[in-house]
Short mmCIF file of C-alpha atoms and ligand atoms in Angstrom, two decimals:
data_model
loop_
_atom_site.label_atom_id
_atom_site.label_comp_id
_atom_site.label_asym_id
_atom_site.label_seq_id
_atom_site.Cartn_x
_atom_site.Cartn_y
_atom_site.Cartn_z
CA UNK K 1 1.45 -17.43 -29.91
CA UNK K 2 4.15 -20.08 -29.25
CA UNK K 3 3.17 -23.18 -27.20
CA UNK K 4 2.49 -23.97 -23.26
CA UNK K 5 6.09 -25.62 -22.62
CA UNK K 6 8.30 -22.97 -24.73
CA UNK K 7 10.45 -21.19 -22.63
CA UNK K 8 8.45 -17.44 -21.42
CA UNK K 9 11.11 -15.36 -23.35
CA UNK K 10 9.31 -17.28 -26.52
CA UNK K 11 6.02 -17.23 -25.61
CA UNK K 12 5.34 -13.99 -24.95
CA UNK K 13 7.59 -11.56 -27.08
CA UNK K 14 4.64 -8.38 -26.97
CA UNK K 15 2.09 -7.67 -23.69
CA UNK K 16 -0.73 -8.11 -26.42
CA UNK K 17 -0.44 -12.12 -26.60
CA UNK K 18 -1.11 -11.84 -22.97
CA UNK K 19 -4.27 -11.57 -23.67
CA UNK K 20 -5.23 -14.24 -25.62
CA UNK K 21 -3.51 -16.74 -23.71
CA UNK K 22 -5.96 -15.30 -20.85
CA UNK K 23 -8.62 -15.70 -22.14
CA UNK K 24 -8.52 -19.20 -23.30
CA UNK K 25 -7.45 -19.99 -19.98
CA UNK K 26 -10.62 -18.09 -18.35
CA UNK K 27 -14.06 -19.80 -18.21
CA UNK K 28 -16.25 -16.47 -19.06
CA UNK K 29 -17.50 -15.77 -15.45
CA UNK K 30 -14.35 -15.01 -14.29
CA UNK K 31 -12.83 -13.59 -17.50
CA UNK K 32 -15.96 -10.93 -17.61
CA UNK K 33 -15.14 -10.08 -13.42
CA UNK K 34 -11.61 -8.69 -14.66
CA UNK K 35 -12.45 -6.96 -17.73
CA UNK K 36 -15.62 -4.96 -17.43
CA UNK K 37 -16.88 -1.96 -15.78
CA UNK K 38 -19.54 -0.26 -14.49
CA UNK K 39 -22.65 -0.14 -16.64
CA UNK K 40 -22.10 1.61 -19.68
CA UNK K 41 -18.42 1.07 -19.22
CA UNK K 42 -17.68 4.79 -19.85
CA UNK K 43 -15.07 5.69 -17.61
CA UNK K 44 -13.08 2.22 -18.50
CA UNK K 45 -13.17 3.69 -21.98
CA UNK K 46 -12.13 6.96 -20.54
CA UNK K 47 -9.36 5.84 -18.72
CA UNK K 48 -7.25 4.47 -22.03
CA UNK K 49 -9.08 7.63 -24.06
CA UNK K 50 -7.24 10.10 -21.58
CA UNK K 51 -4.02 8.75 -21.96
CA UNK K 52 -4.24 9.02 -25.89
CA UNK K 53 -4.62 12.12 -25.43
CA UNK K 54 -1.29 12.51 -24.75
CA UNK K 55 1.44 12.99 -27.29
CA UNK K 56 5.50 13.23 -26.00
CA UNK K 57 7.48 16.13 -27.06
CA UNK K 58 10.38 14.68 -27.43
CA UNK K 59 14.35 16.30 -27.38
CA UNK K 60 17.17 15.00 -29.35
CA UNK K 61 20.91 14.67 -29.78
CA UNK K 62 21.40 14.04 -25.82
CA UNK K 63 23.64 10.92 -25.17
CA UNK K 64 20.84 8.10 -24.23
CA UNK K 65 23.53 5.56 -23.59
CA UNK K 66 22.33 4.93 -19.83
CA UNK K 67 19.50 5.02 -19.18
CA UNK K 68 18.41 4.53 -15.65
CA UNK K 69 14.38 3.27 -14.89
CA UNK K 70 14.71 2.08 -11.58
CA UNK K 71 12.84 4.41 -9.10
CA UNK K 72 11.99 4.65 -5.29
CA UNK K 73 8.59 3.09 -3.85
CA UNK K 74 8.12 4.37 -0.29
CA UNK K 75 11.80 5.26 0.20
CA UNK K 76 12.90 2.33 -1.21
CA UNK K 77 14.47 1.50 -4.38
CA UNK K 78 12.28 -0.72 -7.22
CA UNK K 79 13.17 -1.63 -10.40
CA UNK K 80 10.28 0.20 -12.05
CA UNK K 81 7.94 2.77 -10.83
CA UNK K 82 5.19 0.56 -10.81
CA UNK K 83 3.01 -1.69 -8.64
CA UNK K 84 0.45 -4.26 -8.76
CA UNK K 85 -2.87 -2.70 -7.63
CA UNK K 86 -4.58 -4.47 -5.58
CA UNK K 87 -7.30 -7.44 -7.39
CA UNK K 88 -9.80 -8.84 -5.26
CA UNK K 89 -10.54 -12.69 -5.58
CA UNK K 90 -7.17 -13.13 -7.55
CA UNK K 91 -7.86 -16.66 -6.79
CA UNK K 92 -10.44 -16.91 -9.74
CA UNK K 93 -7.76 -15.90 -12.07
CA UNK K 94 -4.57 -17.78 -11.20
CA UNK K 95 -3.61 -21.03 -8.81
CA UNK K 96 -2.31 -19.53 -5.63
CA UNK K 97 -4.24 -15.92 -6.23
CA UNK K 98 -2.78 -13.44 -4.45
CA UNK K 99 0.41 -15.55 -3.64
CA UNK K 100 1.26 -16.27 -6.71
CA UNK K 101 1.26 -12.33 -7.52
CA UNK K 102 3.60 -12.19 -4.72
CA UNK K 103 6.06 -14.97 -6.00
CA UNK K 104 5.73 -12.50 -10.12
CA UNK K 105 6.09 -9.22 -8.13
CA UNK K 106 9.25 -10.83 -6.10
CA UNK K 107 10.70 -12.45 -9.29
CA UNK K 108 10.53 -9.22 -11.04
CA UNK K 109 11.10 -6.39 -8.39
CA UNK K 110 8.37 -4.28 -7.86
CA UNK K 111 5.71 -3.90 -5.40
CA UNK K 112 2.64 -5.73 -4.42
CA UNK K 113 -0.38 -4.15 -3.25
CA UNK K 114 -2.15 -6.93 -1.65
CA UNK K 115 -6.62 -6.65 -1.44
CA UNK K 116 -7.81 -7.48 1.25
CA UNK K 117 -11.00 -9.92 -0.48
CA UNK K 118 -8.08 -11.48 -2.10
CA UNK K 119 -6.69 -15.05 -0.77
CA UNK K 120 -4.67 -16.26 0.62
CA UNK K 121 -4.71 -13.39 3.28
CA UNK K 122 -2.45 -11.37 4.44
CA UNK K 123 0.08 -13.47 6.34
CA UNK K 124 0.22 -16.24 3.94
CA UNK K 125 0.36 -13.80 1.01
CA UNK K 126 3.41 -12.41 3.09
CA UNK K 127 5.07 -15.79 3.20
CA UNK K 128 5.42 -16.50 0.19
CA UNK K 129 7.93 -13.93 -1.67
CA UNK K 130 9.54 -11.24 -0.59
CA UNK K 131 8.77 -7.85 -2.12
CA UNK K 132 7.34 -4.85 -1.24
CA UNK K 133 4.22 -4.89 -0.13
CA UNK K 134 1.08 -2.42 0.84
CA UNK K 135 -1.64 -3.97 2.36
CA UNK K 136 -5.61 -2.78 1.41
CA UNK K 137 -8.74 -2.19 2.97
CA UNK K 138 -12.14 -2.37 2.21
CA UNK K 139 -13.66 -1.03 5.17
CA UNK K 140 -16.59 -3.50 6.77
CA UNK K 141 -16.04 -3.57 10.13
CA UNK K 142 -15.28 -1.42 13.37
CA UNK K 143 -12.44 0.24 14.13
CA UNK K 144 -11.83 -2.48 16.55
CA UNK K 145 -11.91 -4.79 12.96
CA UNK K 146 -9.70 -2.10 11.06
CA UNK K 147 -6.60 -1.90 14.18
CA UNK K 148 -6.41 -5.77 13.94
CA UNK K 149 -5.43 -5.46 9.94
CA UNK K 150 -3.18 -2.88 10.98
CA UNK K 151 -1.13 -4.22 13.38
CA UNK K 152 -1.27 -7.72 11.51
CA UNK K 153 -0.16 -5.70 8.29
CA UNK K 154 2.62 -3.93 10.77
CA UNK K 155 3.52 -7.22 11.96
CA UNK K 156 3.94 -9.49 8.96
CA UNK K 157 5.88 -6.28 7.45
CA UNK K 158 3.58 -4.59 5.13
CA UNK K 159 4.84 -0.96 4.03
CA UNK K 160 1.67 0.56 4.43
CA UNK K 161 -1.76 0.29 4.58
CA UNK K 162 -4.92 2.10 2.35
CA UNK K 163 -8.05 2.59 2.18
CA UNK K 164 -10.02 2.51 -1.08
CA UNK K 165 -13.06 5.28 -0.90
CA UNK K 166 -14.52 5.10 -4.09
CA UNK K 167 -16.78 2.47 -2.87
CA UNK K 168 -19.67 3.76 -0.78
CA UNK K 169 -21.95 1.61 -3.11
CA UNK K 170 -21.02 -1.14 -4.80
CA UNK K 171 -21.62 -0.47 -8.65
CA UNK K 172 -23.87 -2.17 -11.08
CA UNK K 173 -21.08 -4.51 -13.87
CA UNK K 174 -23.46 -5.77 -15.58
CA UNK K 175 -21.08 -8.07 -17.67
CA UNK K 176 -21.35 -10.12 -14.19
CA UNK K 177 -25.08 -9.51 -13.54
CA UNK K 178 -25.93 -10.79 -16.91
CA UNK K 179 -23.26 -13.35 -16.66
CA UNK K 180 -25.03 -14.94 -13.83
CA UNK K 181 -21.49 -14.54 -12.05
CA UNK K 182 -21.48 -14.42 -8.39
CA UNK K 183 -18.17 -14.07 -6.79
CA UNK K 184 -17.98 -16.01 -3.85
CA UNK K 185 -16.10 -12.91 -1.92
CA UNK K 186 -19.65 -10.97 -2.34
CA UNK K 187 -21.77 -13.17 -0.15
CA UNK K 188 -19.63 -11.13 2.78
CA UNK K 189 -19.48 -8.40 1.67
CA UNK K 190 -22.96 -7.52 2.56
CA UNK K 191 -22.50 -7.79 6.65
CA UNK K 192 -19.69 -5.14 6.22
CA UNK K 193 -21.90 -2.53 3.72
CA UNK K 194 -22.63 -0.55 6.09
CA UNK K 195 -19.44 0.59 7.62
CA UNK K 196 -17.85 0.90 3.82
CA UNK K 197 -20.96 3.28 3.22
CA UNK K 198 -20.41 4.99 6.56
CA UNK K 199 -16.58 5.77 5.85
CA UNK K 200 -15.77 9.34 6.06
CA UNK K 201 -12.77 11.65 6.83
CA UNK K 202 -13.20 10.93 10.36
CA UNK K 203 -11.59 7.64 10.04
CA UNK K 204 -9.03 9.10 8.10
CA UNK K 205 -8.32 11.71 11.06
CA UNK K 206 -8.93 8.79 13.24
CA UNK K 207 -6.13 6.56 11.54
CA UNK K 208 -3.57 9.44 11.24
CA UNK K 209 -3.86 9.90 14.97
CA UNK K 210 -3.58 6.27 16.01
CA UNK K 211 -1.47 4.81 13.45
CA UNK K 212 2.75 5.59 12.19
CA UNK K 213 2.38 2.85 9.68
CA UNK K 214 2.26 5.37 5.97
CA UNK K 215 -1.72 5.84 5.16
CA UNK K 216 -2.67 5.90 1.14
CA UNK K 217 -5.96 7.19 0.29
CA UNK K 218 -7.10 4.92 -3.16
CA UNK K 219 -10.00 6.53 -4.94
CA UNK K 220 -9.70 10.02 -5.21
CA UNK K 221 -10.49 11.74 -8.53
CA UNK K 222 -10.64 15.15 -7.60
CA UNK K 223 -8.40 18.68 -6.53
CA UNK K 224 -10.67 19.27 -3.50
CA UNK K 225 -10.12 15.75 -2.33
CA UNK K 226 -6.70 15.83 -2.61
CA UNK K 227 -6.69 18.83 -0.53
CA UNK K 228 -8.52 17.17 2.29
CA UNK K 229 -6.08 14.37 2.05
CA UNK K 230 -3.23 16.34 2.54
CA UNK K 231 -5.26 18.13 5.68
CA UNK K 232 -5.94 15.17 7.23
CA UNK K 233 -1.74 13.62 6.61
CA UNK K 234 -2.04 10.94 4.50
CA UNK K 235 1.04 10.21 3.11
CA UNK K 236 -0.40 8.81 -0.68
CA UNK K 237 -2.72 10.11 -2.55
CA UNK K 238 -3.76 7.31 -5.20
CA UNK K 239 -5.70 8.92 -8.06
CA UNK K 240 -8.14 6.02 -9.08
CA UNK K 241 -11.71 5.46 -10.38
CA UNK K 242 -11.27 1.55 -9.46
CA UNK K 243 -10.51 1.05 -13.33
CA UNK K 244 -13.62 2.39 -14.22
CA UNK K 245 -15.53 -0.58 -12.41
CA UNK K 246 -17.32 1.88 -9.40
CA UNK K 247 -18.81 5.27 -10.73
CA UNK K 248 -19.75 5.38 -14.73
CA UNK K 249 -18.87 8.84 -16.29
CA UNK K 250 -15.88 9.84 -14.60
CA UNK K 251 -12.75 11.40 -16.40
CA UNK K 252 -10.27 9.61 -17.29
CA UNK K 253 -7.22 8.72 -14.67
CA UNK K 254 -4.97 10.41 -16.58
CA UNK K 255 -6.91 13.46 -17.07
CA UNK K 256 -7.37 13.93 -13.52
CA UNK K 257 -4.05 14.03 -12.08
CA UNK K 258 -2.56 17.19 -13.21
CA UNK K 259 -5.22 19.30 -10.88
CA UNK K 260 -4.59 16.56 -8.39
CA UNK K 261 -0.27 17.07 -8.40
CA UNK K 262 -1.51 21.00 -8.71
CA UNK K 263 -3.59 20.37 -5.64
CA UNK K 264 -1.32 18.38 -3.53
CA UNK K 265 1.58 20.54 -4.29
CA UNK K 266 4.35 18.41 -3.22
CA UNK K 267 3.30 17.60 0.52
CA UNK K 268 2.19 13.98 -0.40
CA UNK K 269 3.18 11.44 -2.50
CA UNK K 270 0.52 10.94 -6.18
CA UNK K 271 -0.15 7.42 -7.34
CA UNK K 272 -2.12 7.08 -10.21
CA UNK K 273 -3.88 3.85 -11.71
CA UNK K 274 -6.53 3.31 -14.71
CA UNK K 275 -5.82 2.12 -18.01
CA UNK K 276 -2.04 1.50 -18.36
CA UNK K 277 -1.16 -0.92 -20.44
CA UNK K 278 2.06 0.17 -22.30
CA UNK K 279 5.29 1.64 -21.04
CA UNK K 280 4.52 5.22 -22.77
CA UNK K 281 1.40 4.97 -20.40
CA UNK K 282 3.89 4.96 -17.32
CA UNK K 283 6.18 7.49 -18.85
CA UNK K 284 2.92 9.81 -19.23
CA UNK K 285 1.69 9.74 -15.56
CA UNK K 286 5.88 9.83 -14.29
CA UNK K 287 6.01 13.17 -16.32
CA UNK K 288 3.07 14.63 -14.90
CA UNK K 289 3.84 13.96 -11.61
CA UNK K 290 2.71 10.76 -10.65
CA UNK K 291 5.47 8.85 -8.19
CA UNK K 292 4.28 4.85 -9.12
CA UNK K 293 1.58 3.73 -11.02
CA UNK K 294 -0.74 0.55 -10.53
CA UNK K 295 -1.52 -1.77 -12.69
CA UNK K 296 -4.76 -3.82 -12.71
CA UNK K 297 -6.32 -5.82 -15.39
CA UNK K 298 -2.33 -6.07 -16.98
CA UNK K 299 -1.40 -7.38 -13.64
CA UNK K 300 -4.61 -10.19 -13.92
CA UNK K 301 -4.28 -10.90 -17.67
CA UNK K 302 -0.32 -11.80 -17.16
CA UNK K 303 -1.26 -14.22 -14.47
CA UNK K 304 -4.38 -15.63 -15.98
CA UNK K 305 -1.98 -16.51 -19.28
CA UNK K 306 1.33 -17.72 -17.35
CA UNK K 307 1.16 -17.38 -13.40
CA UNK K 308 4.04 -15.66 -11.53
CA UNK K 309 6.30 -16.20 -14.67
CA UNK K 310 3.96 -14.64 -16.91
CA UNK K 311 3.59 -11.49 -14.61
CA UNK K 312 7.46 -11.39 -14.45
CA UNK K 313 7.23 -11.61 -18.16
CA UNK K 314 4.81 -8.54 -18.59
CA UNK K 315 6.93 -6.35 -16.81
CA UNK K 316 10.00 -7.06 -18.20
CA UNK K 317 8.10 -6.03 -21.33
CA UNK K 318 6.57 -3.24 -19.75
CA UNK K 319 10.51 -2.13 -18.28
CA UNK K 320 11.48 -2.77 -22.59
CA UNK K 321 9.28 -0.21 -23.30
CA UNK K 322 10.01 2.12 -20.70
CA UNK K 323 13.22 2.32 -21.10
CA UNK K 324 12.96 2.83 -24.95
CA UNK K 325 10.29 5.40 -24.21
CA UNK K 326 12.94 7.39 -21.82
CA UNK K 327 15.78 7.14 -24.59
CA UNK K 328 13.49 8.10 -27.23
CA UNK K 329 12.31 11.28 -25.38
CA UNK K 330 16.05 12.13 -24.76
CA UNK K 331 15.80 11.18 -20.69
CA UNK K 332 17.84 8.95 -19.15
CA UNK K 333 16.10 9.10 -15.60
CA UNK K 334 12.41 9.93 -14.09
CA UNK K 335 13.81 12.99 -12.27
CA UNK K 336 14.49 14.79 -15.96
CA UNK K 337 10.89 14.47 -17.04
CA UNK K 338 8.23 17.16 -16.53
CA UNK K 339 4.85 18.03 -18.58
CA UNK K 340 7.17 20.07 -20.85
CA UNK K 341 7.67 16.48 -22.78
CA UNK K 342 4.00 15.98 -22.79
CA UNK K 343 1.20 18.16 -25.20
CA UNK K 344 -2.44 17.19 -25.79
CA UNK K 345 -3.23 15.61 -28.77
CA UNK K 346 -6.79 13.86 -30.19
CA UNK K 347 -6.68 10.33 -30.05
CA UNK K 348 -6.30 8.69 -33.47
CA UNK K 349 -8.44 5.59 -32.37
CA UNK K 350 -11.94 4.85 -30.47
CA UNK K 351 -10.93 3.49 -27.09
CA UNK K 352 -11.37 0.66 -25.17
CA UNK K 353 -9.29 -1.46 -22.82
CA UNK K 354 -7.45 -3.05 -25.71
CA UNK K 355 -6.81 -0.05 -28.17
CA UNK K 356 -3.40 0.17 -26.94
CA UNK K 357 -2.90 -3.36 -28.83
CA UNK K 358 -3.64 -2.64 -32.27
CA UNK K 359 -2.82 -6.55 -33.18
CA UNK K 360 -5.72 -8.00 -31.75
C1 FMN E 401 -10.41 -7.73 -11.43
C2 FMN E 401 -10.38 -6.52 -10.63
C3 FMN E 401 -10.49 -6.36 -9.42
C4 FMN E 401 -10.12 -4.83 -8.40
N1 FMN E 401 -10.41 -5.90 -7.08
C5 FMN E 401 -9.99 -4.90 -6.53
C6 FMN E 401 -9.91 -4.25 -5.03
O1 FMN E 401 -9.89 -5.24 -4.13
N2 FMN E 401 -9.69 -3.26 -4.19
C7 FMN E 401 -9.39 -1.88 -5.27
O2 FMN E 401 -9.13 -1.23 -4.17
N3 FMN E 401 -9.10 -2.33 -6.32
C8 FMN E 401 -9.54 -3.22 -6.68
N4 FMN E 401 -9.49 -2.95 -8.13
C9 FMN E 401 -9.43 -1.60 -8.77
C10 FMN E 401 -7.83 -1.78 -9.02
O3 FMN E 401 -6.81 -1.96 -7.79
C11 FMN E 401 -7.24 -0.62 -9.92
O4 FMN E 401 -7.38 0.29 -9.57
C12 FMN E 401 -8.03 -0.34 -11.25
O5 FMN E 401 -7.67 -2.35 -11.65
C13 FMN E 401 -6.60 -0.04 -12.29
O6 FMN E 401 -7.16 -0.34 -13.70
P1 FMN E 401 -6.73 -0.80 -14.86
O7 FMN E 401 -7.42 -2.57 -14.42
O8 FMN E 401 -7.27 -0.59 -15.82
O9 FMN E 401 -5.50 -1.41 -14.89
C14 FMN E 401 -9.38 -4.17 -9.20
C15 FMN E 401 -9.43 -4.11 -10.40
C16 FMN E 401 -9.78 -5.57 -11.58
C17 FMN E 401 -9.57 -5.76 -12.25
#
């Protein structure tokens, strides 16, 4: 890795180079918070495993001289079908927190999802950069409290509102527990915990009856709930297991995606996250039918390594990988992708968060 003062394109020539740089910049507490998962971290590993168990079926001898790797996000053009997944406490990973992330996302040209437990907050993050943005709420108050957030999101140009719903209980993240790392933003969470635990489909119905801002439900992990989401008029079904940070022993997100796509039948968009680290990972999700892929840890790692320029550089490298993958698969745009380009295959290594990066 090159010195911190060398140009960012020379400093980071491959995605894996962000990982040691992030680790050396972060104290042990925030590092464990970023990388950790729940209990045995089986779900974390299965996110990678599910991606590693998909092989490609490439087609050749097609004209690949022009490839379009841009996409649409809630009807607007973006540079990649990739967004920053919501991350609470970004301010513990990079100076400026969500505002720095907004600048990196805007510099490159992808949307940002802002977590309600991230500083500097909804208004300041919107003011930091002009990018497509979505507000993600942890429901920790009554309906008036929620509606106030919806109004603020609309007033500050957020394109959609998101409830994260895989948080009925807060999991045991043992890297944090054993490391005695108490996140400052968790101290406020206790007061609202009863609202979060009590959240049900009734609130989804209430939101859709009352608000027109598109609604995303993040944390769907079964066809049954995907069908319920569609029945309630949800605009985006977001397949996620919170990066393996909530329920342990879940399936990998990429393994859940086919049943959700089938259940949704095109009546809502499907987004996904969990273990996405490489361009080929993104292409697999799109071929399965997802419209957008969220990156969580990769966002945190690149920001911790080199701030907003680091995030923009990581996205550039991801774009390069996506374009190479599309060309080698024989497709010039995402519209041509389908599950016919994929096949089941055994994983070749034991999965872990970094198994996408063999040189580490
Ligand atoms: C440090 C960290 C904080 C997170 N905070 C939130 C959050 O505030 N809200 C939320 O909906 N998901 C949160 N997530 C989950 C991410 O949005 C996303 O689902 C997950 O990170 C995707 O997996 P990946 O990290 O393997 O890409 C967080 C994830 C990480 C790594």
